[in-house]
Short mmCIF file of C-alpha atoms and ligand atoms in Angstrom, two decimals:
data_model
loop_
_atom_site.label_atom_id
_atom_site.label_comp_id
_atom_site.label_asym_id
_atom_site.label_seq_id
_atom_site.Cartn_x
_atom_site.Cartn_y
_atom_site.Cartn_z
CA MET A 30 -22.30 -63.53 -18.62
CA THR A 31 -24.19 -63.29 -22.16
CA GLU A 32 -27.10 -65.44 -22.58
CA LEU A 33 -27.67 -66.05 -18.92
CA GLY A 34 -27.22 -62.73 -18.17
CA GLU A 35 -24.82 -62.32 -15.10
CA ARG A 36 -25.30 -65.59 -14.05
CA SER A 37 -23.24 -68.81 -14.50
CA LEU A 38 -26.16 -71.07 -13.87
CA ASP A 39 -30.37 -70.95 -13.13
CA TRP A 40 -33.37 -72.57 -13.07
CA ALA A 41 -35.21 -72.57 -15.82
CA GLY A 42 -38.82 -73.52 -15.32
CA ASP A 43 -38.11 -77.05 -15.41
CA ARG A 44 -34.24 -77.66 -15.57
CA ILE A 45 -30.98 -76.19 -14.84
CA ARG A 46 -29.43 -73.75 -17.41
CA MET A 47 -25.56 -73.43 -17.30
CA VAL A 48 -22.67 -72.19 -18.94
CA ASP A 49 -20.50 -75.21 -19.70
CA GLN A 50 -17.09 -74.32 -17.94
CA THR A 51 -15.41 -77.00 -19.87
CA ARG A 52 -15.97 -75.27 -23.20
CA LEU A 53 -14.35 -71.40 -22.12
CA PRO A 54 -12.96 -69.76 -23.08
CA ASP A 55 -12.69 -71.28 -26.99
CA ALA A 56 -16.91 -71.26 -26.44
CA TYR A 57 -19.80 -70.24 -24.53
CA VAL A 58 -22.02 -72.97 -24.74
CA VAL A 59 -25.05 -73.18 -22.51
CA LEU A 60 -26.29 -76.64 -21.04
CA GLU A 61 -29.89 -77.44 -20.28
CA ILE A 62 -30.20 -80.28 -17.72
CA ASP A 63 -33.57 -81.83 -17.20
CA ASP A 64 -31.90 -85.00 -15.33
CA VAL A 65 -30.25 -86.14 -12.59
CA ALA A 66 -27.41 -88.13 -14.47
CA GLY A 67 -27.05 -85.18 -16.56
CA LEU A 68 -26.19 -83.19 -13.70
CA VAL A 69 -24.14 -85.98 -11.81
CA ASP A 70 -22.10 -86.62 -15.18
CA ALA A 71 -21.77 -81.94 -15.54
CA ILE A 72 -19.95 -82.06 -12.21
CA GLY A 73 -18.26 -84.83 -12.26
CA ARG A 74 -16.39 -83.90 -15.34
CA LEU A 75 -17.01 -79.95 -13.90
CA ALA A 76 -18.94 -78.50 -16.64
CA VAL A 77 -20.28 -76.92 -13.34
CA ARG A 78 -17.64 -76.42 -10.91
CA GLY A 79 -16.38 -73.54 -7.69
CA ALA A 80 -17.64 -75.16 -4.11
CA PRO A 81 -20.69 -72.66 -4.06
CA ALA A 82 -21.84 -73.53 -7.95
CA ILE A 83 -21.73 -76.85 -7.26
CA GLY A 84 -23.98 -75.97 -3.89
CA VAL A 85 -26.60 -74.44 -6.05
CA ALA A 86 -26.63 -76.93 -8.83
CA GLY A 87 -26.85 -79.40 -6.30
CA GLY A 88 -29.76 -77.99 -4.62
CA PHE A 89 -31.78 -77.45 -8.04
CA GLY A 90 -30.61 -81.25 -8.71
CA VAL A 91 -32.86 -82.41 -5.84
CA VAL A 92 -35.99 -80.89 -7.87
CA LEU A 93 -34.82 -82.86 -10.91
CA ALA A 94 -34.85 -85.82 -9.16
CA ALA A 95 -38.53 -84.93 -7.71
CA GLN A 96 -39.63 -84.34 -10.91
CA GLU A 97 -38.22 -87.55 -12.47
CA HIS A 98 -38.52 -90.00 -9.39
CA GLY A 99 -41.57 -88.04 -7.06
CA ALA A 100 -40.41 -86.33 -3.66
CA GLY A 101 -39.64 -89.18 -0.99
CA THR A 102 -39.33 -92.12 -3.14
CA GLU A 103 -36.69 -94.63 -2.72
CA GLN A 104 -35.38 -93.85 -6.43
CA PHE A 105 -35.42 -89.86 -5.33
CA ALA A 106 -33.57 -90.79 -2.29
CA ALA A 107 -30.64 -92.79 -4.26
CA ALA A 108 -30.60 -89.98 -7.00
CA VAL A 109 -30.50 -87.24 -4.31
CA GLU A 110 -27.31 -89.47 -3.02
CA ALA A 111 -25.97 -89.87 -6.47
CA ILE A 112 -26.37 -86.02 -6.44
CA ARG A 113 -24.53 -85.39 -2.88
CA THR A 114 -21.56 -87.82 -3.41
CA ALA A 115 -20.29 -86.07 -7.40
CA ARG A 116 -17.80 -84.84 -6.04
CA PRO A 117 -16.34 -84.98 -1.93
CA THR A 118 -14.43 -82.15 -1.11
CA ALA A 119 -16.59 -79.26 -1.12
CA VAL A 120 -18.63 -78.94 1.83
CA ASN A 121 -21.25 -76.67 -0.12
CA LEU A 122 -22.98 -79.77 -2.14
CA THR A 123 -23.58 -82.25 0.37
CA ARG A 124 -25.08 -79.05 2.71
CA MET A 125 -27.11 -77.56 -0.36
CA VAL A 126 -28.57 -81.00 -0.98
CA ASP A 127 -29.46 -82.18 2.20
CA ARG A 128 -31.12 -78.84 3.27
CA VAL A 129 -33.23 -78.90 0.08
CA ALA A 130 -33.95 -82.46 0.31
CA ALA A 131 -35.35 -81.74 3.86
CA CYS A 132 -38.20 -79.90 2.49
CA ALA A 133 -39.36 -83.28 0.33
CA ALA A 134 -42.35 -83.64 2.43
CA GLU A 135 -43.55 -80.58 1.77
CA GLY A 136 -43.95 -81.04 -1.71
CA PRO A 137 -41.94 -80.05 -5.24
CA GLU A 138 -43.25 -76.09 -4.45
CA ALA A 139 -41.55 -76.49 -1.52
CA LEU A 140 -38.00 -78.15 -2.54
CA LEU A 141 -38.14 -75.36 -5.55
CA ALA A 142 -38.39 -72.65 -3.32
CA GLU A 143 -35.68 -73.97 -1.11
CA ALA A 144 -33.51 -74.40 -3.95
CA LEU A 145 -34.17 -70.78 -4.64
CA ALA A 146 -33.24 -69.64 -1.76
CA VAL A 147 -30.16 -71.63 -1.79
CA ARG A 148 -29.34 -69.26 -5.08
CA ASP A 149 -30.27 -66.14 -4.04
CA GLU A 150 -28.33 -66.41 -0.79
CA GLU A 151 -25.11 -67.17 -2.59
CA VAL A 152 -25.84 -64.48 -5.14
CA ALA A 153 -25.89 -62.00 -1.81
CA ALA A 154 -23.56 -63.42 -0.07
CA SER A 155 -20.91 -62.91 -3.47
CA LEU A 156 -21.91 -59.28 -2.82
CA ALA A 157 -21.20 -59.22 0.80
CA MET A 158 -17.82 -61.01 0.45
CA GLY A 159 -16.99 -58.51 -2.45
CA ARG A 160 -17.14 -55.53 -0.22
CA ARG A 161 -16.16 -57.04 2.97
CA GLY A 162 -13.19 -58.72 1.74
CA ALA A 163 -12.06 -55.08 -0.40
CA ALA A 164 -12.16 -52.76 3.35
CA LEU A 165 -10.06 -55.83 4.51
CA VAL A 166 -7.60 -55.50 1.51
CA GLU A 167 -7.21 -51.84 1.84
CA GLU A 168 -6.96 -52.30 5.71
CA LEU A 169 -4.22 -54.87 5.58
CA VAL A 170 -2.20 -53.14 2.23
CA SER A 171 -3.11 -49.44 3.20
CA GLU A 172 0.65 -48.34 1.89
CA ALA A 173 -0.02 -49.43 -1.24
CA ASP A 174 -1.70 -46.68 -3.86
CA ALA A 175 -3.01 -50.10 -6.15
CA VAL A 176 -2.89 -53.36 -4.58
CA THR A 177 -1.49 -56.78 -6.79
CA ALA A 178 -3.33 -59.39 -5.51
CA LEU A 179 -2.48 -62.84 -6.47
CA THR A 180 -5.12 -65.55 -7.23
CA ILE A 181 -5.14 -69.08 -7.47
CA CYS A 182 -8.01 -71.38 -9.41
CA ASN A 183 -11.42 -69.87 -11.03
CA THR A 184 -13.45 -68.09 -7.92
CA GLY A 185 -15.50 -65.96 -10.00
CA GLY A 186 -19.42 -65.77 -11.07
CA LEU A 187 -18.42 -69.28 -13.33
CA ALA A 188 -17.48 -70.51 -9.70
CA THR A 189 -20.65 -68.77 -7.66
CA VAL A 190 -23.64 -67.87 -9.58
CA GLU A 191 -22.44 -64.23 -9.81
CA ARG A 192 -19.48 -62.11 -9.09
CA GLY A 193 -17.77 -64.57 -7.15
CA THR A 194 -15.24 -65.00 -3.62
CA ALA A 195 -11.79 -64.31 -4.13
CA LEU A 196 -12.53 -62.81 -7.52
CA ALA A 197 -15.47 -60.80 -6.31
CA VAL A 198 -12.75 -58.75 -3.97
CA ILE A 199 -10.36 -58.16 -6.90
CA ARG A 200 -13.18 -57.25 -9.04
CA THR A 201 -14.13 -54.65 -6.35
CA ILE A 202 -11.08 -53.42 -5.78
CA HIS A 203 -10.79 -52.94 -9.59
CA GLU A 204 -14.28 -51.18 -10.01
CA ARG A 205 -12.99 -48.63 -6.89
CA GLY A 206 -9.99 -48.23 -9.24
CA ARG A 207 -7.56 -49.50 -6.67
CA LEU A 208 -6.11 -52.55 -8.70
CA ALA A 209 -3.10 -52.57 -10.05
CA LEU A 210 -2.52 -56.05 -11.39
CA ALA A 211 -4.62 -59.42 -10.83
CA ILE A 212 -1.96 -62.46 -11.10
CA ALA A 213 -3.56 -65.48 -11.58
CA THR A 214 -2.18 -69.06 -11.78
CA GLU A 215 -2.88 -70.89 -14.83
CA THR A 216 -3.71 -73.94 -11.92
CA ARG A 217 -3.26 -77.15 -14.14
CA PRO A 218 -4.26 -79.94 -14.67
CA LEU A 219 -7.73 -78.22 -15.87
CA LEU A 220 -6.75 -74.51 -16.33
CA GLN A 221 -9.55 -73.35 -14.62
CA GLY A 222 -6.89 -70.00 -14.14
CA ALA A 223 -6.04 -69.84 -17.29
CA ARG A 224 -8.79 -70.34 -18.55
CA LEU A 225 -11.73 -68.77 -16.56
CA THR A 226 -10.29 -66.49 -14.42
CA ALA A 227 -8.37 -64.96 -16.99
CA TRP A 228 -11.59 -65.22 -19.31
CA GLU A 229 -13.55 -62.87 -16.49
CA LEU A 230 -10.63 -60.50 -15.67
CA GLU A 231 -10.69 -59.97 -19.22
CA ARG A 232 -14.52 -59.43 -19.62
CA MET A 233 -14.50 -56.88 -16.52
CA GLY A 234 -11.83 -55.15 -18.06
CA ALA A 235 -8.98 -55.39 -14.72
CA PRO A 236 -5.45 -55.59 -15.86
CA TYR A 237 -4.25 -58.67 -15.18
CA ARG A 238 -1.13 -61.24 -15.73
CA VAL A 239 -1.52 -65.76 -16.41
CA ILE A 240 1.50 -67.33 -15.04
CA VAL A 241 2.12 -70.88 -14.55
CA ASP A 242 1.61 -72.23 -11.23
CA ALA A 243 5.38 -72.97 -10.50
CA ALA A 244 6.03 -68.71 -10.77
CA GLY A 245 3.63 -68.38 -7.90
CA PRO A 246 5.47 -68.74 -4.84
CA ALA A 247 8.93 -67.40 -6.77
CA LEU A 248 6.83 -64.32 -7.18
CA LEU A 249 5.80 -64.07 -3.92
CA SER A 250 9.09 -64.47 -2.29
CA ARG A 251 10.41 -61.31 -4.16
CA GLY A 252 7.73 -59.01 -3.00
CA MET A 253 5.82 -59.02 -6.34
CA ALA A 254 2.19 -59.19 -4.80
CA ASP A 255 0.53 -56.98 -2.24
CA VAL A 256 -1.93 -59.52 -1.19
CA VAL A 257 -2.95 -63.13 -1.72
CA LEU A 258 -6.78 -63.84 -2.14
CA VAL A 259 -8.05 -67.46 -2.59
CA GLY A 260 -11.26 -69.24 -2.25
CA ALA A 261 -12.44 -72.63 -0.55
CA ASP A 262 -14.00 -75.81 -0.78
CA ARG A 263 -13.97 -76.60 2.65
CA ILE A 264 -13.74 -74.76 6.15
CA ALA A 265 -12.54 -76.56 9.37
CA ALA A 266 -13.60 -75.57 12.67
CA ASN A 267 -10.37 -74.62 13.42
CA GLY A 268 -9.41 -72.64 10.21
CA ASP A 269 -7.35 -75.18 8.18
CA THR A 270 -9.16 -74.85 4.68
CA ALA A 271 -9.18 -76.91 1.42
CA ASN A 272 -8.76 -75.10 -1.73
CA LYS A 273 -7.45 -75.85 -5.21
CA ILE A 274 -3.75 -77.96 -5.04
CA GLY A 275 -1.17 -75.10 -5.58
CA THR A 276 -2.62 -72.94 -2.64
CA PHE A 277 -0.55 -74.17 0.37
CA ALA A 278 2.55 -73.57 -1.71
CA LEU A 279 1.02 -70.01 -2.01
CA ALA A 280 0.48 -69.78 2.07
CA VAL A 281 3.76 -70.82 2.65
CA ALA A 282 5.40 -68.66 0.28
CA ALA A 283 3.10 -65.49 1.18
CA ARG A 284 4.38 -66.38 5.13
CA TYR A 285 8.12 -66.38 4.16
CA ALA A 286 7.30 -63.18 2.23
CA SER A 287 5.18 -61.47 4.95
CA ILE A 288 2.67 -61.34 2.42
CA PRO A 289 -0.86 -61.19 3.62
CA PHE A 290 -2.63 -64.49 2.33
CA VAL A 291 -6.53 -63.94 2.99
CA VAL A 292 -9.59 -66.89 2.15
CA VAL A 293 -12.77 -65.53 0.68
CA ALA A 294 -15.48 -67.85 1.02
CA PRO A 295 -19.38 -68.05 1.60
CA GLU A 296 -20.53 -68.81 5.38
CA SER A 297 -21.83 -72.02 3.50
CA THR A 298 -18.44 -73.40 3.05
CA VAL A 299 -17.59 -73.29 6.85
CA ASP A 300 -17.64 -76.75 8.02
CA MET A 301 -18.00 -76.34 12.31
CA ASP A 302 -18.51 -80.52 11.33
CA THR A 303 -15.24 -81.21 10.17
CA PRO A 304 -12.78 -80.54 13.52
CA SER A 305 -9.49 -79.47 11.07
CA GLY A 306 -7.98 -80.13 8.15
CA ASP A 307 -6.97 -83.70 8.86
CA ALA A 308 -10.50 -84.93 8.18
CA ILE A 309 -11.20 -83.10 4.74
CA GLN A 310 -11.75 -85.81 2.49
CA ILE A 311 -9.17 -84.50 -1.04
CA GLU A 312 -10.62 -85.83 -3.81
CA ASP A 313 -8.25 -88.00 -6.79
CA ARG A 314 -9.36 -87.30 -10.17
CA GLY A 315 -7.09 -89.91 -11.45
CA ALA A 316 -4.06 -89.66 -14.08
CA ASP A 317 -6.15 -88.37 -17.34
CA GLU A 318 -6.27 -85.22 -16.21
CA VAL A 319 -2.19 -84.82 -15.47
CA VAL A 320 -1.08 -87.11 -18.59
CA ASN A 321 -2.73 -85.17 -21.11
CA VAL A 322 -3.01 -80.83 -21.48
CA ARG A 323 -6.37 -80.39 -23.22
CA GLY A 324 -6.61 -83.71 -25.16
CA THR A 325 -3.04 -83.98 -26.10
CA GLN A 326 -0.66 -86.65 -24.33
CA ILE A 327 2.37 -84.78 -22.78
CA THR A 328 3.88 -88.34 -21.29
CA PRO A 329 5.08 -91.31 -22.51
CA GLU A 330 2.43 -94.18 -23.16
CA GLY A 331 2.23 -96.01 -20.06
CA SER A 332 3.08 -92.93 -17.22
CA GLY A 333 1.11 -93.07 -14.39
CA ALA A 334 0.29 -89.95 -12.25
CA LEU A 335 -0.85 -88.51 -9.02
CA ASN A 336 -3.79 -85.89 -8.92
CA PRO A 337 -4.89 -84.45 -5.71
CA ALA A 338 -7.41 -81.86 -6.47
CA PHE A 339 -7.15 -79.89 -3.36
CA ASP A 340 -4.69 -79.78 -0.36
CA VAL A 341 -5.07 -78.31 3.20
CA THR A 342 -3.60 -74.78 4.13
CA PRO A 343 -3.68 -75.15 8.27
CA ALA A 344 -4.92 -72.28 9.68
CA GLU A 345 -1.61 -70.65 11.02
CA LEU A 346 -0.96 -69.56 7.29
CA ILE A 347 -4.04 -68.03 6.89
CA THR A 348 -4.35 -64.46 7.78
CA ALA A 349 -8.24 -64.11 7.69
CA ILE A 350 -11.01 -65.60 6.61
CA VAL A 351 -13.53 -63.11 5.12
CA THR A 352 -17.34 -64.49 4.23
CA ASP A 353 -20.42 -63.25 3.83
CA ARG A 354 -20.71 -62.19 7.50
CA ARG A 355 -17.26 -61.48 9.30
CA VAL A 356 -13.79 -61.12 8.80
CA ILE A 357 -12.34 -64.23 11.28
CA ARG A 358 -8.90 -62.76 11.76
CA LEU A 359 -6.48 -66.03 12.19
CA ASP A 360 -3.42 -63.89 12.80
CA ARG A 361 -4.87 -62.24 15.55
CA GLY A 362 -5.92 -65.70 17.43
CA GLU A 363 -9.58 -65.88 15.94
CA THR A 364 -11.28 -69.40 14.50
CA PRO A 365 -14.27 -69.73 12.82
CA ALA A 366 -15.67 -71.04 16.04
CA THR A 367 -15.02 -67.04 17.45
CA ASP A 368 -17.60 -64.97 18.12
CA THR A 369 -16.80 -62.35 16.31
CA GLY A 370 -20.29 -60.59 16.16
CA GLY A 371 -21.25 -61.31 12.52
O1 LIG B 428 -11.94 -78.34 -8.71
P1 LIG B 428 -12.72 -76.98 -8.69
O2 LIG B 428 -12.43 -76.38 -9.51
O3 LIG B 428 -14.27 -76.95 -8.80
O4 LIG B 428 -11.71 -76.19 -7.45
C1 LIG B 428 -12.39 -75.10 -7.16
C2 LIG B 428 -11.67 -74.31 -6.07
O5 LIG B 428 -10.80 -74.85 -5.74
C3 LIG B 428 -11.83 -72.74 -5.88
O6 LIG B 428 -11.41 -72.47 -5.49
C4 LIG B 428 -13.56 -73.22 -4.81
O7 LIG B 428 -14.16 -74.04 -5.06
C5 LIG B 428 -13.84 -71.79 -4.34
S1 LIG B 428 -15.08 -71.42 -5.91
C6 LIG B 428 -15.21 -69.62 -5.12
#
């Protein structure tokens, strides 16, 4: 990603530098964020988004909180709480904020070292998921000469700092010359698929098509993809998976069509403290994003709307979960609690 090299966000001495994801694909704008209020705003309006990316940003946010208020003060604790609750569904945010904040007593250098470690681990996890996921896809669709993969939302380098989760798998398959087509659902209301995934696929020179969300299940029912690859915002202990709204419909259709449905996410998204999907809080983002499309109102004045940002796909509809350390074969009765030796 031009100005930031391959990274969508990073630490820059005393501030966070990040691509403003709300401006893509029209403009590549780099934000410099040097205070907690700015970071909470950026997370809330999805300037930075995607579970691993907001986890890394949250970790750096703790360093900003210490710069502003001094580590360990009451204001520091309040600032940390504001960051960790900026969005509720992705477990990475609270987890990484808590992990970095736990180093507060050791001083500012320790905070920064931990935040950088979180970043480095996510970067390494993306590479590992790409390789592991591509190997699984080869196994699951071994009869196809080249793979057509359907995906939702954006799960690339923008969502993870580098490479991505599900999109890292698609990228690895493409780099191996085995990608026939990537199909990206546009992902209303905020169009992460049409704006961001298409932008990333274009830049990697991969063959792709964007579809309206409603076309996803229909294409699957006609056997027009070999595999569905999605990311995750929180994976419960039983394998139930929260991801972008629309994921559940794809999983139902994939099952109907006997097409493998694979979740790709780092271990940092697996939440063993959440027993099942019922316990996952689904973010409600309010009516504005539904009644407007990129600033233009599309409904009659006064229309209300429902806007759940995520849904939960039950474990029984998921073929496998690929993490940076293991493949969990839910289709063979495994769960995240299963010791797969990874
Ligand atoms: O609301 P968003 O854009 O943050 O939603 C993101 C997703 O649902 C992604 O699929 C998920 O975070 C995995 S990203 C690697």
